[in-house]
Amino acid sequence: MIKPINRITIIKEKDTSEFVKNFNDNKISNKLLESCKKLANCLVEESKKI
């Protein structure tokens, strides 16, 4: 099993606006979130059949 990497990113004041812009440009869409929820529901239902 792989251990999670616990890192805290520190953003310098001069880089804040660029970080926010990149974060907003790369955020997860609602369509992708909905797709993940549907997949999770399918996996739960399949596991109940076992």
Tab-separated table of C-alpha atoms in Angstrom:
chain	number	residue	atom	x	y	z
A	1	MET	CA	0.000	0.000	0.000
A	2	ILE	CA	1.299	3.439	-0.893
A	3	LYS	CA	1.492	5.987	1.885
A	4	PRO	CA	-0.097	9.365	1.125
A	5	ILE	CA	2.230	12.290	0.713
A	6	ASN	CA	1.386	14.937	3.256
A	7	ARG	CA	2.547	18.233	1.864
A	8	ILE	CA	1.395	21.745	2.453
A	9	THR	CA	1.993	24.088	-0.429
A	10	ILE	CA	3.072	27.546	0.605
A	11	ILE	CA	2.245	30.208	-1.942
A	12	LYS	CA	4.222	33.379	-1.820
A	13	GLU	CA	2.280	36.625	-1.934
A	14	LYS	CA	3.697	37.555	-5.357
A	15	ASP	CA	2.519	34.198	-6.803
A	16	THR	CA	-0.981	34.239	-5.304
A	17	SER	CA	-2.829	35.712	-8.294
A	18	GLU	CA	-1.153	33.292	-10.715
A	19	PHE	CA	-1.952	30.341	-8.425
A	20	VAL	CA	-5.617	31.370	-8.171
A	21	LYS	CA	-5.865	31.776	-11.956
A	22	ASN	CA	-4.309	28.343	-12.579
A	23	PHE	CA	-6.489	26.746	-9.915
A	24	ASN	CA	-9.651	28.218	-11.420
A	25	ASP	CA	-8.632	27.192	-14.948
A	26	ASN	CA	-8.000	23.603	-13.845
A	27	LYS	CA	-10.814	23.015	-11.375
A	28	ILE	CA	-12.965	19.902	-11.651
A	29	SER	CA	-16.121	20.458	-13.655
A	30	ASN	CA	-19.580	19.594	-12.365
A	31	LYS	CA	-19.921	17.150	-15.263
A	32	LEU	CA	-16.857	15.216	-14.079
A	33	LEU	CA	-18.086	15.242	-10.467
A	34	GLU	CA	-21.467	13.890	-11.556
A	35	SER	CA	-19.739	11.176	-13.579
A	36	CYS	CA	-17.676	10.165	-10.522
A	37	LYS	CA	-20.817	9.974	-8.378
A	38	LYS	CA	-22.508	7.712	-10.931
A	39	LEU	CA	-19.468	5.453	-11.047
A	40	ALA	CA	-19.338	5.257	-7.256
A	41	ASN	CA	-23.033	4.312	-7.130
A	42	CYS	CA	-22.494	1.599	-9.742
A	43	LEU	CA	-19.562	0.161	-7.805
A	44	VAL	CA	-21.565	0.134	-4.576
A	45	GLU	CA	-24.456	-1.650	-6.263
A	46	GLU	CA	-22.123	-4.224	-7.841
A	47	SER	CA	-20.403	-4.903	-4.517
A	48	LYS	CA	-23.793	-5.620	-2.930
A	49	LYS	CA	-24.344	-8.404	-5.481
A	50	ILE	CA	-21.210	-10.254	-4.394
